[in-house]
Coordinates of C-alpha atoms in Angstrom, one line a residue:
Chain A
M1 CA -4.5 -18.3 -30.6
E2 CA -7.8 -16.1 -28.7
W3 CA -10.3 -16.4 -26.7
S4 CA -13.7 -14.5 -25.2
D5 CA -14.5 -14.2 -21.8
L6 CA -15.7 -12.2 -19.0
G7 CA -13.6 -9.9 -16.3
I8 CA -13.1 -7.6 -14.0
V9 CA -10.5 -4.7 -14.2
L10 CA -7.9 -5.1 -11.3
N11 CA -5.7 -2.1 -12.5
A12 CA -4.6 -0.4 -15.4
K13 CA -0.8 0.9 -15.7
P14 CA 0.1 3.0 -18.8
H15 CA 2.3 1.8 -21.5
G16 CA 4.5 4.3 -23.2
E17 CA 2.5 7.7 -24.4
T18 CA -1.0 6.2 -25.1
H19 CA -1.3 2.4 -24.3
S20 CA -2.0 0.6 -21.0
V21 CA -1.2 -2.9 -19.8
V22 CA -4.3 -4.1 -18.0
E23 CA -4.8 -6.9 -15.6
V24 CA -8.5 -8.5 -15.3
F25 CA -9.3 -10.8 -13.4
T26 CA -11.3 -13.2 -15.8
R27 CA -13.8 -16.2 -14.9
E28 CA -12.3 -18.5 -17.3
Q29 CA -8.5 -17.5 -17.6
G30 CA -7.8 -16.7 -14.5
R31 CA -6.1 -13.3 -13.6
W32 CA -4.8 -12.4 -17.0
A33 CA -2.5 -8.9 -18.4
A34 CA -2.2 -8.0 -21.5
L35 CA -2.0 -4.8 -23.5
V36 CA -4.9 -2.2 -24.4
Y37 CA -4.1 -0.2 -27.4
G38 CA -5.1 3.1 -26.8
G39 CA -5.5 2.7 -23.1
Q40 CA -4.5 6.7 -22.1
G41 CA -7.2 8.1 -24.3
R42 CA -10.2 9.1 -23.6
R43 CA -13.0 6.5 -24.6
M44 CA -10.9 3.6 -22.8
Q45 CA -9.9 5.8 -19.6
P46 CA -13.5 4.9 -18.0
V47 CA -13.9 1.4 -19.0
L48 CA -10.2 0.6 -17.4
Q49 CA -11.4 1.6 -14.1
A50 CA -10.4 -1.0 -11.5
G51 CA -13.8 -2.9 -10.5
N52 CA -15.8 -2.7 -13.7
S53 CA -17.2 -5.6 -15.3
V54 CA -16.1 -5.9 -19.2
S55 CA -16.4 -8.8 -22.2
V56 CA -13.0 -9.5 -23.2
D57 CA -11.4 -10.4 -26.2
W58 CA -7.5 -11.3 -26.0
K59 CA -5.4 -12.3 -29.0
G60 CA -2.1 -13.2 -29.2
R61 CA 0.4 -15.1 -31.7
L62 CA 1.6 -17.9 -28.8
S63 CA -0.8 -18.7 -25.2
E64 CA 2.5 -17.7 -23.7
S65 CA 2.5 -13.7 -25.4
L66 CA 1.7 -10.6 -24.0
G67 CA -1.3 -10.4 -27.0
H68 CA -3.5 -7.1 -26.6
F69 CA -7.6 -7.3 -24.7
S70 CA -10.1 -5.5 -26.3
L71 CA -12.6 -4.3 -23.7
E72 CA -16.3 -3.3 -23.6
M73 CA -17.7 -2.5 -20.5
S74 CA -20.6 -4.4 -19.3
H75 CA -21.2 -3.0 -16.0
P76 CA -19.6 0.2 -14.9
R77 CA -19.1 -0.9 -11.0
A78 CA -16.8 2.0 -10.5
A79 CA -18.8 5.0 -11.6
E80 CA -21.9 3.4 -9.1
V81 CA -19.6 3.4 -6.1
M82 CA -17.5 6.6 -6.3
H83 CA -19.6 8.6 -3.9
D84 CA -19.4 6.3 -1.0
R85 CA -16.1 6.3 0.6
L86 CA -16.6 2.9 2.0
A87 CA -17.6 1.2 -0.8
L88 CA -15.2 2.3 -3.1
A89 CA -12.8 1.6 -0.9
G90 CA -13.8 -1.9 -0.8
L91 CA -13.4 -1.6 -4.4
S92 CA -10.3 -0.8 -4.8
S93 CA -9.2 -3.1 -1.7
T94 CA -10.8 -6.2 -3.5
C95 CA -9.0 -5.4 -7.1
A96 CA -5.6 -5.4 -5.1
I97 CA -6.0 -8.2 -3.1
A98 CA -6.8 -10.1 -6.0
S99 CA -4.4 -8.8 -8.0
A100 CA -1.6 -9.4 -5.8
C101 CA -2.8 -13.4 -4.5
L102 CA -4.4 -14.7 -7.4
P103 CA -1.7 -16.9 -9.3
E104 CA -1.3 -15.5 -13.5
R105 CA -3.0 -17.4 -16.2
E106 CA -5.3 -19.9 -13.9
A107 CA -8.9 -20.4 -13.3
H108 CA -11.1 -19.4 -10.0
A109 CA -13.8 -19.2 -11.2
R110 CA -15.7 -19.5 -7.8
A111 CA -13.1 -16.7 -6.8
F112 CA -14.3 -14.5 -9.5
H113 CA -18.2 -15.2 -8.8
A114 CA -17.8 -14.6 -5.4
M115 CA -15.9 -11.4 -6.3
A116 CA -18.8 -10.2 -8.2
V117 CA -21.1 -11.0 -5.6
V118 CA -19.1 -8.6 -3.3
F119 CA -19.5 -5.7 -5.7
D120 CA -23.1 -6.6 -6.2
N121 CA -23.7 -5.7 -2.6
F122 CA -22.0 -2.4 -2.5
D123 CA -25.0 -0.3 -1.5
A124 CA -25.9 -2.2 1.5
V125 CA -23.2 -1.4 4.0
E126 CA -24.6 -4.2 6.5
I127 CA -24.0 -7.0 4.5
W128 CA -20.6 -6.4 1.6
P129 CA -18.2 -5.6 4.4
A130 CA -18.8 -9.7 5.9
L131 CA -19.2 -10.8 1.8
M132 CA -16.0 -9.8 1.4
A133 CA -14.4 -11.4 4.7
R134 CA -16.0 -14.7 3.0
W135 CA -14.6 -13.5 -0.3
E136 CA -10.9 -13.5 1.0
L137 CA -11.5 -16.4 2.9
G138 CA -12.9 -18.3 0.0
L139 CA -9.8 -16.7 -2.2
L140 CA -7.0 -18.3 0.5
A141 CA -8.7 -21.3 0.4
E142 CA -8.7 -21.1 -3.6
V143 CA -5.0 -20.7 -3.6
G144 CA -4.1 -23.7 -1.0
F145 CA -3.9 -22.3 1.9
G146 CA -7.4 -22.6 3.6
L147 CA -8.5 -22.6 7.2
T148 CA -9.4 -25.4 8.9
L149 CA -12.5 -24.2 11.3
D150 CA -14.9 -26.9 11.7
R151 CA -12.9 -28.5 14.5
C152 CA -10.7 -27.5 17.3
A153 CA -6.9 -28.0 16.7
A154 CA -6.2 -28.8 20.3
T155 CA -9.4 -31.3 20.9
G156 CA -10.8 -31.7 17.8
G157 CA -14.2 -31.1 19.1
C158 CA -16.8 -28.9 16.7
E159 CA -18.1 -26.7 20.1
N160 CA -17.6 -23.0 21.1
L161 CA -14.9 -22.4 18.2
I162 CA -14.0 -18.4 19.0
Y163 CA -9.9 -19.0 18.1
V164 CA -8.1 -19.8 15.2
S165 CA -4.2 -20.2 15.6
P166 CA -2.2 -18.3 13.3
R167 CA 0.3 -21.0 13.8
S168 CA -2.0 -23.7 12.3
A169 CA -4.5 -21.8 10.6
C170 CA -6.7 -24.2 12.6
A171 CA -9.9 -23.4 14.6
V172 CA -9.4 -23.9 18.6
S173 CA -12.3 -24.2 21.1
A174 CA -12.4 -21.7 24.0
Q175 CA -11.4 -23.6 26.3
A176 CA -8.5 -25.2 24.9
G177 CA -7.4 -21.4 23.6
E178 CA -7.9 -20.0 27.6
P179 CA -4.0 -20.0 28.5
Y180 CA -3.2 -18.7 25.1
K181 CA -5.6 -16.7 23.9
D182 CA -3.6 -13.0 24.1
K183 CA -1.7 -15.0 20.7
L184 CA -4.6 -16.3 18.9
L185 CA -6.6 -14.5 16.0
P186 CA -10.2 -14.2 17.1
L187 CA -12.8 -16.2 14.7
P188 CA -16.6 -14.4 14.2
A189 CA -19.4 -17.3 14.6
F190 CA -20.5 -15.3 11.0
L191 CA -17.2 -17.7 9.5
C192 CA -18.2 -20.8 10.3
D193 CA -22.2 -20.4 10.6
G194 CA -23.7 -18.4 7.8
T195 CA -27.0 -17.8 9.9
A196 CA -24.8 -15.8 12.1
S197 CA -25.3 -12.4 12.3
A198 CA -22.4 -9.8 11.6
S199 CA -22.0 -7.1 13.9
A200 CA -19.1 -4.4 12.8
A201 CA -16.6 -5.3 15.6
D202 CA -16.7 -9.3 13.6
V203 CA -16.2 -8.0 10.5
L204 CA -13.0 -6.0 11.9
D205 CA -12.0 -9.3 13.3
A206 CA -12.9 -11.5 9.9
L207 CA -10.8 -9.3 7.9
T208 CA -8.0 -8.9 10.6
L209 CA -8.2 -12.9 10.5
T210 CA -8.0 -13.2 6.4
G211 CA -5.6 -10.2 6.4
Y212 CA -3.3 -12.3 8.5
F213 CA -3.6 -15.4 6.6
I214 CA -3.2 -13.1 3.4
E215 CA -0.3 -11.4 4.4
T216 CA 1.8 -14.0 6.3
R217 CA 1.0 -17.3 3.7
I218 CA 0.7 -15.8 0.2
L219 CA 2.7 -11.9 0.1
H220 CA 5.1 -13.3 2.7
L221 CA 6.4 -15.4 -0.7
A222 CA 6.8 -12.4 -2.4
N223 CA 8.3 -10.5 0.3
R224 CA 5.1 -7.4 0.0
P225 CA 3.1 -6.6 3.6
L226 CA -0.8 -5.9 2.6
P227 CA -1.9 -3.8 -0.3
E228 CA -2.3 -0.4 0.4
A229 CA -5.7 0.1 -0.2
R230 CA -6.5 -2.9 1.8
L231 CA -4.9 -0.5 4.8
R232 CA -6.8 1.9 4.4
L233 CA -10.5 0.1 4.2
M234 CA -9.3 -1.9 7.1
A235 CA -8.9 2.4 9.1
L236 CA -12.8 3.4 7.6
L237 CA -13.9 0.0 9.1
Q238 CA -12.4 0.4 12.0
A239 CA -13.5 4.1 12.6
R240 CA -17.2 3.2 11.9
A241 CA -17.2 0.2 14.3
S242 CA -15.8 2.7 16.8
K243 CA -18.6 5.7 15.7
A244 CA -21.2 2.2 16.0
A245 CA -20.1 1.6 19.6
E246 CA -20.1 5.1 20.5
D247 CA -23.9 5.5 19.3
E248 CA -24.7 2.0 20.7
E249 CA -23.0 4.3 24.0
D250 CA -24.7 7.4 23.9
D251 CA -28.4 5.0 23.4
N252 CA -27.8 3.3 26.5
P253 CA -25.8 5.3 28.4
A254 CA -24.8 3.2 31.8
Chain B
M1 CA 20.9 6.0 -42.2
P2 CA 24.0 4.9 -39.9
A3 CA 24.5 6.7 -37.2
S4 CA 28.2 7.9 -37.6
T5 CA 26.2 10.1 -40.2
I6 CA 25.5 11.9 -38.0
G7 CA 27.5 14.3 -35.3
P8 CA 27.7 14.2 -31.9
E9 CA 26.2 17.2 -31.3
L10 CA 23.1 16.4 -33.7
Q11 CA 22.6 13.1 -32.0
R12 CA 22.5 14.6 -28.6
L13 CA 19.8 17.1 -29.3
I14 CA 17.5 14.0 -31.5
D15 CA 18.1 12.2 -28.3
L16 CA 17.4 14.8 -26.2
L17 CA 14.0 16.0 -28.7
T18 CA 13.3 11.9 -28.5
K19 CA 12.3 12.5 -24.4
M20 CA 9.4 14.9 -25.5
P21 CA 6.0 13.4 -24.7
G22 CA 4.9 12.8 -28.4
L23 CA 8.2 12.7 -30.2
G24 CA 9.3 9.3 -31.2
P25 CA 12.8 9.0 -32.8
R26 CA 11.4 9.7 -36.6
S27 CA 9.7 13.3 -34.7
A28 CA 12.7 14.1 -33.0
K29 CA 15.2 14.1 -36.2
R30 CA 12.4 15.6 -37.5
A31 CA 12.5 18.5 -35.2
A32 CA 15.9 18.7 -35.0
L33 CA 16.3 19.6 -38.8
Y34 CA 13.6 21.7 -39.1
L35 CA 15.6 24.0 -35.9
L36 CA 18.8 24.1 -37.8
K37 CA 17.0 24.9 -41.2
K38 CA 15.0 28.2 -39.2
R39 CA 18.5 28.5 -36.8
E40 CA 18.0 32.3 -36.6
P41 CA 13.9 32.5 -36.6
V42 CA 13.3 29.4 -33.9
M43 CA 16.5 27.5 -32.8
R44 CA 18.1 30.6 -30.6
P45 CA 15.0 31.9 -29.5
L46 CA 13.7 28.6 -28.6
A47 CA 16.9 27.4 -26.4
F48 CA 17.0 31.1 -25.0
A49 CA 13.8 30.6 -24.1
L50 CA 14.4 27.2 -22.8
A51 CA 17.3 28.3 -20.5
D52 CA 15.3 31.4 -18.8
A53 CA 12.5 28.8 -17.7
A54 CA 14.7 26.6 -16.5
D55 CA 15.9 29.2 -14.4
K56 CA 13.2 31.5 -13.9
V57 CA 10.1 29.2 -13.3
K58 CA 10.0 27.5 -10.2
A59 CA 7.2 26.1 -8.0
C60 CA 5.0 28.6 -6.5
S61 CA 5.6 28.1 -2.1
V62 CA 1.7 28.5 -1.2
C63 CA -0.4 26.7 -4.5
G64 CA 2.6 24.3 -6.4
N65 CA 1.6 26.3 -9.6
W66 CA 4.5 27.0 -12.5
D67 CA 5.2 30.4 -12.3
S68 CA 8.6 32.8 -12.5
I69 CA 7.5 34.9 -9.6
D70 CA 6.9 33.4 -5.8
P71 CA 3.7 33.8 -5.1
C72 CA 2.8 32.6 -8.3
A73 CA 0.7 35.6 -10.6
V74 CA -2.8 33.2 -9.3
C75 CA -1.9 33.9 -5.7
A76 CA -0.6 37.4 -6.0
D77 CA -4.0 38.2 -7.6
P78 CA -5.8 40.8 -5.4
Q79 CA -9.0 40.5 -7.5
R80 CA -9.1 36.6 -6.5
N81 CA -11.7 35.6 -4.0
T82 CA -9.1 34.2 -1.0
S83 CA -12.3 32.1 0.6
V84 CA -12.9 29.8 -2.0
L85 CA -9.9 26.8 -2.6
C86 CA -10.4 25.0 -5.8
V87 CA -7.8 21.7 -5.6
V88 CA -6.4 20.1 -8.6
Q89 CA -4.7 17.4 -9.5
D90 CA -1.9 19.2 -12.2
V91 CA -1.0 22.1 -13.3
A92 CA -2.4 21.2 -16.4
D93 CA -6.4 21.2 -14.5
L94 CA -5.1 24.9 -13.1
W95 CA -4.6 25.9 -16.5
A96 CA -8.1 23.7 -18.1
L97 CA -10.3 25.4 -15.0
E98 CA -8.7 29.2 -15.9
R99 CA -9.4 28.6 -19.9
A100 CA -13.1 27.8 -18.9
G101 CA -13.3 31.0 -16.6
A102 CA -14.8 28.9 -13.9
H103 CA -13.0 29.5 -10.9
R104 CA -12.4 33.3 -9.3
G105 CA -10.7 31.9 -6.4
R106 CA -7.6 30.5 -6.0
Y107 CA -5.7 27.1 -6.3
H108 CA -3.9 23.9 -4.5
V109 CA -1.8 21.9 -7.1
L110 CA -2.0 18.6 -5.2
G111 CA 1.2 17.0 -7.8
G112 CA -0.7 13.8 -8.1
L113 CA -3.2 11.4 -7.0
L114 CA -3.4 8.9 -4.4
S115 CA -2.9 5.5 -5.8
P116 CA -3.3 2.9 -3.6
L117 CA -2.9 0.4 -6.1
D118 CA 0.0 1.5 -7.6
G119 CA 1.4 2.7 -3.6
V120 CA 1.6 6.3 -4.3
G121 CA 0.5 7.0 -0.4
P122 CA -0.8 10.6 1.8
D123 CA 3.3 11.6 2.0
D124 CA 4.1 11.5 -1.9
I125 CA 1.4 14.0 -2.7
N126 CA 1.5 17.7 -1.4
I127 CA -1.4 17.2 1.4
G128 CA 0.1 18.6 4.3
G129 CA 0.1 22.3 2.9
L130 CA -3.7 21.9 1.5
V131 CA -4.8 21.3 5.7
A132 CA -2.2 24.0 6.6
R133 CA -3.9 26.7 4.3
S134 CA -7.4 25.8 5.0
G135 CA -6.8 26.2 8.3
V136 CA -5.0 29.4 8.8
D137 CA -6.3 31.3 6.0
D138 CA -10.2 32.8 5.5
V139 CA -11.1 30.2 3.4
S140 CA -14.3 28.9 3.8
E141 CA -15.4 26.4 1.2
V142 CA -12.4 23.9 -0.6
V143 CA -13.5 22.5 -4.0
L144 CA -11.9 19.2 -4.7
A145 CA -11.8 19.3 -8.6
L146 CA -10.1 16.0 -9.1
A147 CA -10.6 13.2 -11.4
A148 CA -14.1 11.1 -12.2
T149 CA -11.4 8.0 -11.6
V150 CA -11.3 5.6 -8.5
D151 CA -7.6 7.3 -7.9
G152 CA -9.2 10.9 -8.0
Q153 CA -12.4 9.8 -6.1
T154 CA -10.1 8.0 -3.4
T155 CA -8.0 11.1 -3.0
A156 CA -11.1 13.1 -2.9
H157 CA -12.4 10.9 0.3
Y158 CA -9.2 11.5 1.5
L159 CA -8.9 14.7 1.5
T160 CA -12.4 15.2 3.3
E161 CA -11.3 13.2 5.8
Q162 CA -8.3 15.3 6.1
L163 CA -10.4 18.6 6.3
L164 CA -12.9 17.9 8.9
T165 CA -11.2 19.7 11.3
C166 CA -10.6 22.7 9.7
S167 CA -13.8 24.8 9.6
V168 CA -14.7 24.5 5.7
T169 CA -17.1 23.6 3.9
V170 CA -15.8 20.6 1.0
T171 CA -17.4 20.7 -2.1
R172 CA -17.0 18.8 -5.5
L173 CA -17.4 19.0 -9.4
S174 CA -20.4 17.5 -10.4
Q175 CA -20.4 14.0 -12.6
G176 CA -22.8 14.1 -15.1
V177 CA -23.9 14.2 -18.8
P178 CA -21.7 17.5 -20.3
V179 CA -22.8 20.2 -22.2
G180 CA -23.7 19.2 -25.6
G181 CA -23.6 15.5 -25.1
E182 CA -26.7 12.8 -26.4
L183 CA -27.5 10.0 -24.3
D184 CA -27.1 7.7 -26.7
Y185 CA -23.3 8.7 -27.3
L186 CA -22.5 8.8 -23.6
D187 CA -19.9 6.1 -22.0
E188 CA -22.1 3.7 -19.2
G189 CA -19.6 5.1 -16.2
T190 CA -20.7 8.3 -17.0
L191 CA -24.7 7.7 -17.6
A192 CA -24.2 5.4 -14.1
A193 CA -22.8 8.4 -12.4
A194 CA -25.3 10.9 -13.8
M195 CA -28.1 8.4 -12.9
K196 CA -26.6 8.4 -9.6
T197 CA -26.3 11.5 -8.1
R198 CA -29.7 13.1 -9.8
R199 CA -31.1 16.2 -8.5
P200 CA -34.2 18.0 -8.3
F201 CA -35.3 20.4 -11.1

């Protein structure tokens, strides 16, 4: 058995003293782990950094075998973001979420292409955190836990949707959600409306929303918390949002 | 060869040698046979050296380097520049920098790297000691000599945040074209990093 595809390296774990077991998110085969001979060597180490785009050749005796990869770098994304603290945290978080949430050996081409779009925008800090929130939202839908954000769970209306119910994963309008607003999750407008702008606070709300459902709907099944990399990204975005708010206050004193 | 033809003492020696990096069962048997043949010139001195090192070599309480004295020879050397602290992942990295003679200051050995993907957090490596040293000693610069990998740079960014409260300059090693390296033979990651971090000439 063998196939060739494009992929994104998610992680690499040592196997013995010289080889590695590498997990790659491929376009047509989905998340797939296999052995890379000499994966701990000097030649392969730069290729096996999380986030790198690679061309993948897999060979195995049977389709269910672990098999082995031959990987060739097609885009050194990890090297491009290493100098940028926030982008590096975003890259690690995206890879960790993909690794934790995607089922093995099941194609999710839309999630793959969307992930590549997030990575392609890592040099634009105003854009990629919002794209990442949208990617996580799409990922939830891809694996069967999509949120209903186009109508109110209580009234069925489509206007003024500003909350999400943590139980039903449906949007709730401002009016219907008012008595329960402490228990509901905020729904930033840009998640429903592609033309709406996303402030730093909106992005935080969006990632809190997607993080909640990833943790309670997907990771909960394996009794796992949100990945450490995702928590670190949230802490960095929180610090960035606080700094932006402080700067705004300094510019416009009351 | 059936296992019963090897005595328990020799089998134990082979089993222990098999645990060494780079040695498989066959190599371990070869090493054991070699040691037995060179009993006086190699085996007994090796056994003595192993016992001596196990008793005397400890991690330096200041920097984490391995030495038989505490503080270690590097920390105790009065000729060294005490204002520059070089942070390395492991003792092997400290030895590499010493071999190159590139750093005449002191070191701090982290003992690992943060790895969010593998769940290695700040409490698992020696970050507290670094912050304490940077805050109280006469340290003016901390050089982050960590691997140019996702984990290495994640650790470097985290340390930079932790050292914000200490009045030290935080620097890191350059990334780019190695000495003697021709562009045609460099990997794509190194070239991309070199282009990103280019500087006026």
